[in-house]
Amino acid sequence: MNMDYRVLTLDGWLEFNRVKWGLSPVRLRLSVDRSDRPSVELVVYTDKRGRIRTPKLNPYTPMSFLPADTESISRLGRQWLSVGQLVVKEFRKRGLVNTVSFPPSIGDVRPWKWSGFQVSVNYSFYSEFPYDPDAIEKSVRSKIRKATKLGYTCERTSRLNDVVQCLEDTADRQQFDYKLTVEDLKTLQGLLGSDICRSYVCYAPNGDAASGRIALYYPGASALDWVAGTKREYLSDGCAQLLWLFTLDDLQNSGACGFDWVGANIPSVAAAKAAWGGRLVPYYTIRQPSVRALAHHVMDFVKFSRLRSGYQ
């Protein structure tokens, strides 16, 4: 599965997070023995005290593993563990304030686990392009037909106020806050361009914005479902499903390699996304080591050292 999250490494995305959340983006390339490879590239954000803090609305901390040339699976594994330890040291040196979520493409987080970090697993769905329309459940297709019959229409739009209306309605209904304004979205599109920060709206027959979403996309890479919302009075009409289909088709036709639905960790949300036939993928989250975890890590290290020295 080709999962490529380079959109989260673009200068414009980093600058938006700096301006919006007041955090400093830091590009890191860590190599073994100062050689070019094996190495790892990642982007972290730091607060005024230099501690790593993941900005709000950032789905993943982008990370890429650049191995030295080899076809040996065991050597690749050893290379990853060696550069993973470098990232662990960087995390320890800077400190970690909140949760870091690695993209699904990072499937081995043992260096953090062995170093006492709190490791958890979350889930998302990923649809490879071209997606299979037959994999979409009948219930979804039925809602799409309903919305179409009622006269709903979808478009990519520059009317960001329409998108924000939908976001705010959903946030109010579900009691959370995106903390995104029209000006924020204008800033983001100005930094990335409307082809990378893509805004979509489904309009009701009366012209009202019924459902809106924004996807992040870089040509040839994976697209991410960033933020979305639907007004409560239109929830039963199938407009959200119609807009999802429109978004998938637009991104696929534009050359994206796949679509990350970004999160399937709440039962109702997971059920809605599963109905589109994407593959369930795990992704790992890391938190600062707890005192208990550090104590266990020290004990394990002492036991390991004694065994290596020939003691029981």
PDB file of N, CA and C in Angstrom, residues 18-70:
ATOM      1  N   ARG A  18       2.656  27.478  12.264  1.00  0.00           N
ATOM      2  CA  ARG A  18       3.408  28.469  13.034  1.00  0.00           C
ATOM      3  C   ARG A  18       2.538  29.690  13.319  1.00  0.00           C
ATOM      4  N   VAL A  19       1.863  30.170  12.280  1.00  0.00           N
ATOM      5  CA  VAL A  19       1.047  31.381  12.424  1.00  0.00           C
ATOM      6  C   VAL A  19      -0.188  31.118  13.283  1.00  0.00           C
ATOM      7  N   LYS A  20      -0.860  30.002  13.022  1.00  0.00           N
ATOM      8  CA  LYS A  20      -2.135  29.729  13.692  1.00  0.00           C
ATOM      9  C   LYS A  20      -1.953  29.311  15.144  1.00  0.00           C
ATOM     10  N   TRP A  21      -0.981  28.437  15.409  1.00  0.00           N
ATOM     11  CA  TRP A  21      -0.872  27.852  16.748  1.00  0.00           C
ATOM     12  C   TRP A  21       0.334  28.352  17.536  1.00  0.00           C
ATOM     13  N   GLY A  22       1.173  29.178  16.925  1.00  0.00           N
ATOM     14  CA  GLY A  22       2.298  29.749  17.647  1.00  0.00           C
ATOM     15  C   GLY A  22       3.401  28.761  17.961  1.00  0.00           C
ATOM     16  N   LEU A  23       3.555  27.731  17.134  1.00  0.00           N
ATOM     17  CA  LEU A  23       4.591  26.722  17.334  1.00  0.00           C
ATOM     18  C   LEU A  23       5.631  26.805  16.222  1.00  0.00           C
ATOM     19  N   SER A  24       6.848  26.421  16.553  1.00  0.00           N
ATOM     20  CA  SER A  24       7.947  26.514  15.583  1.00  0.00           C
ATOM     21  C   SER A  24       8.176  25.178  14.896  1.00  0.00           C
ATOM     22  N   PRO A  25       8.038  25.114  13.566  1.00  0.00           N
ATOM     23  CA  PRO A  25       8.318  23.858  12.859  1.00  0.00           C
ATOM     24  C   PRO A  25       9.818  23.601  12.784  1.00  0.00           C
ATOM     25  N   VAL A  26      10.188  22.340  12.981  1.00  0.00           N
ATOM     26  CA  VAL A  26      11.601  21.946  12.942  1.00  0.00           C
ATOM     27  C   VAL A  26      11.728  20.740  12.015  1.00  0.00           C
ATOM     28  N   ARG A  27      12.471  20.902  10.936  1.00  0.00           N
ATOM     29  CA  ARG A  27      12.760  19.774  10.044  1.00  0.00           C
ATOM     30  C   ARG A  27      14.001  19.044  10.559  1.00  0.00           C
ATOM     31  N   LEU A  28      13.897  17.747  10.680  1.00  0.00           N
ATOM     32  CA  LEU A  28      15.017  16.946  11.178  1.00  0.00           C
ATOM     33  C   LEU A  28      15.381  15.868  10.160  1.00  0.00           C
ATOM     34  N   ARG A  29      16.672  15.684   9.979  1.00  0.00           N
ATOM     35  CA  ARG A  29      17.176  14.526   9.242  1.00  0.00           C
ATOM     36  C   ARG A  29      18.274  13.914  10.095  1.00  0.00           C
ATOM     37  N   LEU A  30      18.001  12.719  10.594  1.00  0.00           N
ATOM     38  CA  LEU A  30      18.913  12.054  11.519  1.00  0.00           C
ATOM     39  C   LEU A  30      19.519  10.847  10.835  1.00  0.00           C
ATOM     40  N   SER A  31      20.841  10.783  10.847  1.00  0.00           N
ATOM     41  CA  SER A  31      21.559   9.719  10.148  1.00  0.00           C
ATOM     42  C   SER A  31      22.486   8.991  11.101  1.00  0.00           C
ATOM     43  N   VAL A  32      22.762   7.745  10.769  1.00  0.00           N
ATOM     44  CA  VAL A  32      23.691   6.931  11.538  1.00  0.00           C
ATOM     45  C   VAL A  32      25.119   7.254  11.093  1.00  0.00           C
ATOM     46  N   ASP A  33      25.992   7.575  12.050  1.00  0.00           N
ATOM     47  CA  ASP A  33      27.411   7.840  11.757  1.00  0.00           C
ATOM     48  C   ASP A  33      27.600   8.939  10.725  1.00  0.00           C
ATOM     49  N   ARG A  34      26.692   9.929  10.735  1.00  0.00           N
ATOM     50  CA  ARG A  34      26.784  11.082   9.835  1.00  0.00           C
ATOM     51  C   ARG A  34      26.744  10.696   8.361  1.00  0.00           C
ATOM     52  N   SER A  35      26.334   9.505   8.068  1.00  0.00           N
ATOM     53  CA  SER A  35      26.229   9.082   6.677  1.00  0.00           C
ATOM     54  C   SER A  35      24.875   9.512   6.123  1.00  0.00           C
ATOM     55  N   ASP A  36      24.744   9.462   4.815  1.00  0.00           N
ATOM     56  CA  ASP A  36      23.493   9.876   4.179  1.00  0.00           C
ATOM     57  C   ASP A  36      22.379   8.891   4.472  1.00  0.00           C
ATOM     58  N   ARG A  37      22.717   7.608   4.483  1.00  0.00           N
ATOM     59  CA  ARG A  37      21.732   6.558   4.764  1.00  0.00           C
ATOM     60  C   ARG A  37      22.396   5.433   5.542  1.00  0.00           C
ATOM     61  N   PRO A  38      21.641   4.746   6.400  1.00  0.00           N
ATOM     62  CA  PRO A  38      20.228   4.952   6.690  1.00  0.00           C
ATOM     63  C   PRO A  38      19.990   6.247   7.471  1.00  0.00           C
ATOM     64  N   SER A  39      18.818   6.817   7.245  1.00  0.00           N
ATOM     65  CA  SER A  39      18.455   8.035   7.946  1.00  0.00           C
ATOM     66  C   SER A  39      16.936   8.114   8.055  1.00  0.00           C
ATOM     67  N   VAL A  40      16.489   9.098   8.798  1.00  0.00           N
ATOM     68  CA  VAL A  40      15.054   9.319   8.944  1.00  0.00           C
ATOM     69  C   VAL A  40      14.805  10.816   8.860  1.00  0.00           C
ATOM     70  N   GLU A  41      13.743  11.183   8.148  1.00  0.00           N
ATOM     71  CA  GLU A  41      13.331  12.579   8.036  1.00  0.00           C
ATOM     72  C   GLU A  41      11.983  12.752   8.719  1.00  0.00           C
ATOM     73  N   LEU A  42      11.841  13.813   9.478  1.00  0.00           N
ATOM     74  CA  LEU A  42      10.571  14.086  10.133  1.00  0.00           C
ATOM     75  C   LEU A  42      10.438  15.574  10.389  1.00  0.00           C
ATOM     76  N   VAL A  43       9.222  15.969  10.700  1.00  0.00           N
ATOM     77  CA  VAL A  43       8.936  17.354  11.077  1.00  0.00           C
ATOM     78  C   VAL A  43       8.271  17.335  12.442  1.00  0.00           C
ATOM     79  N   VAL A  44       8.819  18.112  13.374  1.00  0.00           N
ATOM     80  CA  VAL A  44       8.184  18.292  14.679  1.00  0.00           C
ATOM     81  C   VAL A  44       7.936  19.782  14.884  1.00  0.00           C
ATOM     82  N   TYR A  45       7.090  20.092  15.846  1.00  0.00           N
ATOM     83  CA  TYR A  45       6.818  21.479  16.216  1.00  0.00           C
ATOM     84  C   TYR A  45       7.200  21.659  17.679  1.00  0.00           C
ATOM     85  N   THR A  46       7.772  22.807  17.991  1.00  0.00           N
ATOM     86  CA  THR A  46       8.215  23.052  19.362  1.00  0.00           C
ATOM     87  C   THR A  46       7.576  24.323  19.915  1.00  0.00           C
ATOM     88  N   ASP A  47       7.352  24.320  21.233  1.00  0.00           N
ATOM     89  CA  ASP A  47       6.809  25.499  21.895  1.00  0.00           C
ATOM     90  C   ASP A  47       7.940  26.442  22.293  1.00  0.00           C
ATOM     91  N   LYS A  48       7.622  27.473  23.049  1.00  0.00           N
ATOM     92  CA  LYS A  48       8.622  28.488  23.405  1.00  0.00           C
ATOM     93  C   LYS A  48       9.723  27.921  24.289  1.00  0.00           C
ATOM     94  N   ARG A  49       9.448  26.801  24.951  1.00  0.00           N
ATOM     95  CA  ARG A  49      10.466  26.164  25.792  1.00  0.00           C
ATOM     96  C   ARG A  49      11.239  25.088  25.044  1.00  0.00           C
ATOM     97  N   GLY A  50      10.968  24.955  23.745  1.00  0.00           N
ATOM     98  CA  GLY A  50      11.689  23.988  22.935  1.00  0.00           C
ATOM     99  C   GLY A  50      11.152  22.579  23.000  1.00  0.00           C
ATOM    100  N   ARG A  51      10.020  22.380  23.664  1.00  0.00           N
ATOM    101  CA  ARG A  51       9.428  21.048  23.801  1.00  0.00           C
ATOM    102  C   ARG A  51       8.578  20.707  22.579  1.00  0.00           C
ATOM    103  N   ILE A  52       8.554  19.445  22.223  1.00  0.00           N
ATOM    104  CA  ILE A  52       7.758  19.006  21.081  1.00  0.00           C
ATOM    105  C   ILE A  52       6.279  19.039  21.453  1.00  0.00           C
ATOM    106  N   ARG A  53       5.501  19.688  20.619  1.00  0.00           N
ATOM    107  CA  ARG A  53       4.054  19.778  20.829  1.00  0.00           C
ATOM    108  C   ARG A  53       3.362  19.641  19.479  1.00  0.00           C
ATOM    109  N   THR A  54       2.463  18.691  19.357  1.00  0.00           N
ATOM    110  CA  THR A  54       1.728  18.503  18.111  1.00  0.00           C
ATOM    111  C   THR A  54       0.638  19.561  18.000  1.00  0.00           C
ATOM    112  N   PRO A  55       0.604  20.322  16.904  1.00  0.00           N
ATOM    113  CA  PRO A  55      -0.435  21.344  16.760  1.00  0.00           C
ATOM    114  C   PRO A  55      -1.825  20.715  16.626  1.00  0.00           C
ATOM    115  N   LYS A  56      -2.827  21.455  17.035  1.00  0.00           N
ATOM    116  CA  LYS A  56      -4.209  21.041  16.856  1.00  0.00           C
ATOM    117  C   LYS A  56      -4.485  20.813  15.364  1.00  0.00           C
ATOM    118  N   LEU A  57      -5.312  19.823  15.070  1.00  0.00           N
ATOM    119  CA  LEU A  57      -5.765  19.501  13.709  1.00  0.00           C
ATOM    120  C   LEU A  57      -4.646  18.976  12.812  1.00  0.00           C
ATOM    121  N   ASN A  58      -3.556  18.509  13.422  1.00  0.00           N
ATOM    122  CA  ASN A  58      -2.512  17.840  12.645  1.00  0.00           C
ATOM    123  C   ASN A  58      -2.713  16.337  12.797  1.00  0.00           C
ATOM    124  N   PRO A  59      -3.115  15.631  11.738  1.00  0.00           N
ATOM    125  CA  PRO A  59      -3.429  14.212  11.888  1.00  0.00           C
ATOM    126  C   PRO A  59      -2.225  13.352  12.240  1.00  0.00           C
ATOM    127  N   TYR A  60      -1.069  13.669  11.664  1.00  0.00           N
ATOM    128  CA  TYR A  60       0.126  12.863  11.896  1.00  0.00           C
ATOM    129  C   TYR A  60       1.359  13.753  11.990  1.00  0.00           C
ATOM    130  N   THR A  61       2.387  13.226  12.662  1.00  0.00           N
ATOM    131  CA  THR A  61       3.725  13.802  12.586  1.00  0.00           C
ATOM    132  C   THR A  61       4.441  13.096  11.438  1.00  0.00           C
ATOM    133  N   PRO A  62       4.684  13.782  10.328  1.00  0.00           N
ATOM    134  CA  PRO A  62       5.231  13.101   9.154  1.00  0.00           C
ATOM    135  C   PRO A  62       6.640  12.584   9.394  1.00  0.00           C
ATOM    136  N   MET A  63       6.890  11.358   8.970  1.00  0.00           N
ATOM    137  CA  MET A  63       8.193  10.735   9.147  1.00  0.00           C
ATOM    138  C   MET A  63       8.457   9.797   7.969  1.00  0.00           C
ATOM    139  N   SER A  64       9.680   9.853   7.448  1.00  0.00           N
ATOM    140  CA  SER A  64      10.076   8.983   6.337  1.00  0.00           C
ATOM    141  C   SER A  64      11.386   8.286   6.677  1.00  0.00           C
ATOM    142  N   PHE A  65      11.417   6.986   6.436  1.00  0.00           N
ATOM    143  CA  PHE A  65      12.616   6.178   6.652  1.00  0.00           C
ATOM    144  C   PHE A  65      13.352   6.032   5.331  1.00  0.00           C
ATOM    145  N   LEU A  66      14.644   6.390   5.323  1.00  0.00           N
ATOM    146  CA  LEU A  66      15.472   6.327   4.117  1.00  0.00           C
ATOM    147  C   LEU A  66      16.566   5.293   4.348  1.00  0.00           C
ATOM    148  N   PRO A  67      16.337   4.055   3.922  1.00  0.00           N
ATOM    149  CA  PRO A  67      17.311   2.990   4.206  1.00  0.00           C
ATOM    150  C   PRO A  67      18.504   3.031   3.264  1.00  0.00           C
ATOM    151  N   ALA A  68      19.589   2.418   3.713  1.00  0.00           N
ATOM    152  CA  ALA A  68      20.717   2.165   2.820  1.00  0.00           C
ATOM    153  C   ALA A  68      20.330   1.055   1.849  1.00  0.00           C
ATOM    154  N   ASP A  69      20.985   1.010   0.724  1.00  0.00           N
ATOM    155  CA  ASP A  69      20.626   0.066  -0.336  1.00  0.00           C
ATOM    156  C   ASP A  69      20.831  -1.378   0.123  1.00  0.00           C
ATOM    157  N   THR A  70      19.749  -2.120   0.248  1.00  0.00           N
ATOM    158  CA  THR A  70      19.803  -3.533   0.597  1.00  0.00           C
ATOM    159  C   THR A  70      18.462  -4.172   0.291  1.00  0.00           C
TER     160      THR A  70
END
